[in-house]
Amino acid sequence: MPDITLIIKDREGKTHRVLAPTDMAMNLMEIVKSYELADEGTIGICGGMAMCASCQCYIISKHNLPQMEDEEEAMLSDALNVKHNSRLGCQISITEDLEGLTFELAPEEN
Ligand code: FES
């Protein structure tokens, strides 16, 4: 399966175009970590369990994303800096449908 391109705005406002594999069961948070687009220890703190909101991002493009599960919705209702387009990056798997997905990392929570 081919890689897809993601466009990611980091917490300093810099935009990165990165390739993400669709066949490694990765999610958005793991891609951000693997390209070191956020400081170590500031993203993916709960390991992708929808329990920390450190992977919150704002979805900018108009892609059809998987619906939120209850855990994600509950976590975002308690998180800071939440916007109408907030999602938890760890809950969105990399699939071919996400080619060109554009998102911005939410600020650090503390
Ligand atoms: Fe903790 Fe996504 S990594 S909620």
XYZ file of C-alpha atoms and ligand atoms in Angstrom:
114
model
C 0.000 0.000 0.000
C 1.260 3.471 -0.756
C 2.248 6.121 1.712
C 0.028 9.157 2.031
C 1.035 12.773 2.506
C -0.018 14.637 5.636
C 0.346 18.367 6.145
C 1.028 19.159 9.773
C 1.383 22.551 11.434
C 3.532 22.251 14.547
C 3.167 24.199 17.801
C 5.558 26.865 16.548
C 3.391 27.475 13.487
C 5.735 25.757 11.037
C 4.134 23.569 8.366
C 5.550 20.157 7.457
C 4.607 17.804 4.610
C 5.345 14.263 5.681
C 4.792 10.780 4.313
C 2.805 8.354 6.435
C 2.541 4.602 5.815
C -0.953 3.143 5.509
C 0.123 -0.408 6.276
C 1.731 -0.096 9.701
C -1.357 0.477 11.863
C -0.116 3.925 12.859
C -2.181 6.893 13.962
C -1.701 10.657 13.615
C -0.063 11.005 17.027
C 2.513 8.340 16.193
C 3.367 10.069 12.917
C 3.906 13.381 14.715
C 6.156 11.607 17.202
C 8.109 9.706 14.600
C 8.958 12.918 12.726
C 9.694 14.672 16.046
C 7.276 17.494 15.282
C 6.536 18.051 18.981
C 8.956 18.079 21.898
C 9.648 14.723 23.475
C 7.266 14.077 26.355
C 4.654 16.595 25.200
C 2.654 14.326 22.920
C 1.372 10.774 23.245
C 1.750 10.795 27.006
C -0.887 8.107 27.644
C 0.444 5.965 24.810
C -2.603 6.467 22.610
C -5.332 5.383 25.029
C -7.508 8.544 24.714
C -6.603 9.382 28.296
C -4.402 12.492 28.165
C -5.332 14.838 25.273
C -1.636 15.601 24.641
C -2.244 14.544 21.037
C -5.103 16.971 20.471
C -5.076 18.483 17.007
C -7.285 20.724 14.914
C -8.391 19.215 11.629
C -8.153 21.841 8.910
C -8.971 19.941 5.708
C -12.412 18.586 4.882
C -11.717 14.871 5.095
C -14.264 12.369 6.300
C -12.812 11.111 9.544
C -13.891 8.129 11.598
C -16.543 9.053 14.126
C -15.490 9.787 17.677
C -15.798 6.976 20.166
C -17.095 7.753 23.664
C -13.589 7.811 25.184
C -12.385 10.461 22.748
C -15.476 12.591 23.225
C -15.171 12.384 27.013
C -11.471 13.286 26.963
C -12.041 16.268 24.699
C -14.861 17.538 26.873
C -12.332 17.876 29.729
C -9.355 19.110 27.708
C -8.119 22.682 27.350
C -7.989 24.675 24.095
C -10.723 22.579 22.484
C -12.198 23.883 19.230
C -15.044 22.653 17.012
C -12.493 20.787 14.867
C -10.525 19.186 17.713
C -9.704 15.485 17.567
C -7.326 13.228 19.430
C -4.592 12.277 16.982
C -4.115 8.878 18.589
C -7.677 7.913 17.706
C -7.285 8.493 13.968
C -5.631 5.683 12.052
C -3.653 6.340 8.912
C -5.648 5.134 5.910
C -5.549 5.933 2.210
C -8.664 8.093 2.645
C -6.553 10.566 4.597
C -4.323 11.527 1.663
C -3.645 15.263 2.005
C -5.106 15.541 5.514
C -4.111 18.865 7.013
C -4.058 19.456 10.750
C -2.522 21.618 13.410
C -1.196 20.521 16.779
C -3.073 22.033 19.705
C -0.919 23.877 22.265
C 0.586 21.938 25.139
C -1.856 21.583 28.019
C 0.438 22.827 30.779
Fe -3.135 10.399 25.064
Fe -3.922 10.590 22.508
S -2.007 10.110 23.278
S -5.069 10.913 24.273
